[in-house]
Amino acid sequence: SKIAERIDPKFLVNKLNKLFSEFDKIIEKHGLEKIKTIGDAYLAVAGLGVGSKTNPIKCVSAALEIQNLMLKAKEEPLIENNDENWTIRIGIHTGEVITGILGTKRIAYDIFGNTVNIAERMEANCEPDKVNVSEDTYNCINIFYECTNRGEIATKNTGDINMFFVNSVRNPFKEKNNFLFN
């Protein structure tokens, strides 16, 4: 939003289109579904209509790939002769949603429910260039990813939520107590 205040809108939309097109490729690769963009925000989900224990893993895998893409994008300034560049905050929560179309004007497919609200709180309370997940998501992914517990964080309208930063994919051969060696 701060960048948008100082950049020509056409230039900004062109840059966002290039980034979101790359996000689309990553989302498709991991079997997720893009729901919509909202300004400079991008909303995607895994497993609509198909409950699977791998959905949170797919989301985190895609998130880490997007995070890596954005870190590489920082190597080139957004505007020449300026060190300002994009930052990204990624929030993930696991749970049920309702899908559908509301109203009769400008019809758009969307998702609804507390899961969407908590995912938004994960993003809003994330630090720049990090992937922030809820405890529900953490419980689904923690054997595959190294995470840092951030503790309970106060959130707007939803109270305190236990949050975790996803740091990296676990290397099963580095772990002492790995199930492969038990």
PDB file of N, CA, C and O in Angstrom, residues 53-80:
ATOM      1  N   LYS A  53      -5.777 -34.767   4.385  1.00  0.00           N
ATOM      2  CA  LYS A  53      -4.757 -34.369   5.358  1.00  0.00           C
ATOM      3  C   LYS A  53      -3.572 -33.693   4.690  1.00  0.00           C
ATOM      4  O   LYS A  53      -2.761 -33.072   5.355  1.00  0.00           O
ATOM      5  N   THR A  54      -3.466 -33.806   3.365  1.00  0.00           N
ATOM      6  CA  THR A  54      -2.345 -33.172   2.664  1.00  0.00           C
ATOM      7  C   THR A  54      -2.636 -31.720   2.286  1.00  0.00           C
ATOM      8  O   THR A  54      -1.723 -31.015   1.853  1.00  0.00           O
ATOM      9  N   ASN A  55      -3.858 -31.255   2.446  1.00  0.00           N
ATOM     10  CA  ASN A  55      -4.169 -29.874   2.056  1.00  0.00           C
ATOM     11  C   ASN A  55      -3.301 -28.837   2.760  1.00  0.00           C
ATOM     12  O   ASN A  55      -2.770 -27.935   2.094  1.00  0.00           O
ATOM     13  N   PRO A  56      -3.112 -28.919   4.084  1.00  0.00           N
ATOM     14  CA  PRO A  56      -2.226 -27.933   4.727  1.00  0.00           C
ATOM     15  C   PRO A  56      -0.789 -28.024   4.220  1.00  0.00           C
ATOM     16  O   PRO A  56      -0.102 -27.003   4.089  1.00  0.00           O
ATOM     17  N   ILE A  57      -0.331 -29.223   3.905  1.00  0.00           N
ATOM     18  CA  ILE A  57       1.035 -29.407   3.390  1.00  0.00           C
ATOM     19  C   ILE A  57       1.156 -28.751   2.022  1.00  0.00           C
ATOM     20  O   ILE A  57       2.149 -28.072   1.738  1.00  0.00           O
ATOM     21  N   LYS A  58       0.154 -28.928   1.179  1.00  0.00           N
ATOM     22  CA  LYS A  58       0.148 -28.280  -0.140  1.00  0.00           C
ATOM     23  C   LYS A  58       0.199 -26.761   0.012  1.00  0.00           C
ATOM     24  O   LYS A  58       0.936 -26.081  -0.716  1.00  0.00           O
ATOM     25  N   CYS A  59      -0.586 -26.232   0.948  1.00  0.00           N
ATOM     26  CA  CYS A  59      -0.603 -24.773   1.156  1.00  0.00           C
ATOM     27  C   CYS A  59       0.750 -24.260   1.605  1.00  0.00           C
ATOM     28  O   CYS A  59       1.249 -23.251   1.091  1.00  0.00           O
ATOM     29  N   VAL A  60       1.361 -24.941   2.562  1.00  0.00           N
ATOM     30  CA  VAL A  60       2.659 -24.496   3.077  1.00  0.00           C
ATOM     31  C   VAL A  60       3.737 -24.639   2.003  1.00  0.00           C
ATOM     32  O   VAL A  60       4.594 -23.760   1.850  1.00  0.00           O
ATOM     33  N   SER A  61       3.699 -25.712   1.237  1.00  0.00           N
ATOM     34  CA  SER A  61       4.679 -25.874   0.155  1.00  0.00           C
ATOM     35  C   SER A  61       4.576 -24.734  -0.848  1.00  0.00           C
ATOM     36  O   SER A  61       5.595 -24.170  -1.260  1.00  0.00           O
ATOM     37  N   ALA A  62       3.350 -24.394  -1.234  1.00  0.00           N
ATOM     38  CA  ALA A  62       3.148 -23.279  -2.161  1.00  0.00           C
ATOM     39  C   ALA A  62       3.595 -21.967  -1.519  1.00  0.00           C
ATOM     40  O   ALA A  62       4.246 -21.138  -2.172  1.00  0.00           O
ATOM     41  N   ALA A  63       3.280 -21.774  -0.244  1.00  0.00           N
ATOM     42  CA  ALA A  63       3.662 -20.540   0.458  1.00  0.00           C
ATOM     43  C   ALA A  63       5.176 -20.360   0.491  1.00  0.00           C
ATOM     44  O   ALA A  63       5.687 -19.260   0.251  1.00  0.00           O
ATOM     45  N   LEU A  64       5.898 -21.433   0.776  1.00  0.00           N
ATOM     46  CA  LEU A  64       7.361 -21.333   0.817  1.00  0.00           C
ATOM     47  C   LEU A  64       7.942 -21.048  -0.565  1.00  0.00           C
ATOM     48  O   LEU A  64       8.924 -20.316  -0.691  1.00  0.00           O
ATOM     49  N   GLU A  65       7.318 -21.593  -1.593  1.00  0.00           N
ATOM     50  CA  GLU A  65       7.781 -21.304  -2.951  1.00  0.00           C
ATOM     51  C   GLU A  65       7.500 -19.845  -3.319  1.00  0.00           C
ATOM     52  O   GLU A  65       8.341 -19.176  -3.937  1.00  0.00           O
ATOM     53  N   ILE A  66       6.346 -19.335  -2.933  1.00  0.00           N
ATOM     54  CA  ILE A  66       6.025 -17.917  -3.170  1.00  0.00           C
ATOM     55  C   ILE A  66       6.973 -17.030  -2.368  1.00  0.00           C
ATOM     56  O   ILE A  66       7.475 -16.022  -2.872  1.00  0.00           O
ATOM     57  N   GLN A  67       7.240 -17.405  -1.126  1.00  0.00           N
ATOM     58  CA  GLN A  67       8.176 -16.652  -0.291  1.00  0.00           C
ATOM     59  C   GLN A  67       9.544 -16.577  -0.973  1.00  0.00           C
ATOM     60  O   GLN A  67      10.156 -15.512  -1.042  1.00  0.00           O
ATOM     61  N   ASN A  68      10.012 -17.694  -1.495  1.00  0.00           N
ATOM     62  CA  ASN A  68      11.307 -17.741  -2.185  1.00  0.00           C
ATOM     63  C   ASN A  68      11.292 -16.861  -3.437  1.00  0.00           C
ATOM     64  O   ASN A  68      12.252 -16.131  -3.707  1.00  0.00           O
ATOM     65  N   LEU A  69      10.214 -16.923  -4.208  1.00  0.00           N
ATOM     66  CA  LEU A  69      10.065 -16.068  -5.391  1.00  0.00           C
ATOM     67  C   LEU A  69      10.180 -14.594  -5.011  1.00  0.00           C
ATOM     68  O   LEU A  69      10.879 -13.820  -5.674  1.00  0.00           O
ATOM     69  N   MET A  70       9.510 -14.214  -3.937  1.00  0.00           N
ATOM     70  CA  MET A  70       9.523 -12.811  -3.527  1.00  0.00           C
ATOM     71  C   MET A  70      10.889 -12.388  -2.989  1.00  0.00           C
ATOM     72  O   MET A  70      11.300 -11.246  -3.189  1.00  0.00           O
ATOM     73  N   LEU A  71      11.574 -13.282  -2.323  1.00  0.00           N
ATOM     74  CA  LEU A  71      12.926 -12.953  -1.857  1.00  0.00           C
ATOM     75  C   LEU A  71      13.864 -12.736  -3.034  1.00  0.00           C
ATOM     76  O   LEU A  71      14.705 -11.836  -3.017  1.00  0.00           O
ATOM     77  N   LYS A  72      13.715 -13.547  -4.094  1.00  0.00           N
ATOM     78  CA  LYS A  72      14.507 -13.348  -5.305  1.00  0.00           C
ATOM     79  C   LYS A  72      14.142 -12.039  -5.988  1.00  0.00           C
ATOM     80  O   LYS A  72      15.003 -11.357  -6.541  1.00  0.00           O
ATOM     81  N   ALA A  73      12.859 -11.665  -5.952  1.00  0.00           N
ATOM     82  CA  ALA A  73      12.408 -10.415  -6.572  1.00  0.00           C
ATOM     83  C   ALA A  73      13.040  -9.203  -5.896  1.00  0.00           C
ATOM     84  O   ALA A  73      13.197  -8.153  -6.514  1.00  0.00           O
ATOM     85  N   LYS A  74      13.422  -9.352  -4.637  1.00  0.00           N
ATOM     86  CA  LYS A  74      14.045  -8.240  -3.908  1.00  0.00           C
ATOM     87  C   LYS A  74      15.444  -7.916  -4.418  1.00  0.00           C
ATOM     88  O   LYS A  74      15.988  -6.866  -4.101  1.00  0.00           O
ATOM     89  N   GLU A  75      16.021  -8.825  -5.193  1.00  0.00           N
ATOM     90  CA  GLU A  75      17.365  -8.588  -5.712  1.00  0.00           C
ATOM     91  C   GLU A  75      17.395  -7.438  -6.711  1.00  0.00           C
ATOM     92  O   GLU A  75      18.438  -6.857  -6.954  1.00  0.00           O
ATOM     93  N   GLU A  76      16.240  -7.137  -7.311  1.00  0.00           N
ATOM     94  CA  GLU A  76      16.134  -6.004  -8.225  1.00  0.00           C
ATOM     95  C   GLU A  76      15.167  -4.989  -7.636  1.00  0.00           C
ATOM     96  O   GLU A  76      14.054  -5.346  -7.267  1.00  0.00           O
ATOM     97  N   PRO A  77      15.560  -3.722  -7.543  1.00  0.00           N
ATOM     98  CA  PRO A  77      14.641  -2.716  -6.991  1.00  0.00           C
ATOM     99  C   PRO A  77      13.384  -2.600  -7.852  1.00  0.00           C
ATOM    100  O   PRO A  77      13.418  -2.783  -9.065  1.00  0.00           O
ATOM    101  N   LEU A  78      12.294  -2.304  -7.209  1.00  0.00           N
ATOM    102  CA  LEU A  78      11.022  -2.134  -7.902  1.00  0.00           C
ATOM    103  C   LEU A  78      11.096  -0.949  -8.865  1.00  0.00           C
ATOM    104  O   LEU A  78      10.600  -0.999  -9.973  1.00  0.00           O
ATOM    105  N   ILE A  79      11.734   0.108  -8.403  1.00  0.00           N
ATOM    106  CA  ILE A  79      11.903   1.319  -9.208  1.00  0.00           C
ATOM    107  C   ILE A  79      13.398   1.587  -9.321  1.00  0.00           C
ATOM    108  O   ILE A  79      14.128   1.468  -8.339  1.00  0.00           O
ATOM    109  N   GLU A  80      13.848   1.965 -10.504  1.00  0.00           N
ATOM    110  CA  GLU A  80      15.273   2.266 -10.680  1.00  0.00           C
ATOM    111  C   GLU A  80      15.704   3.367  -9.722  1.00  0.00           C
ATOM    112  O   GLU A  80      14.951   4.279  -9.418  1.00  0.00           O
TER     113      GLU A  80
END
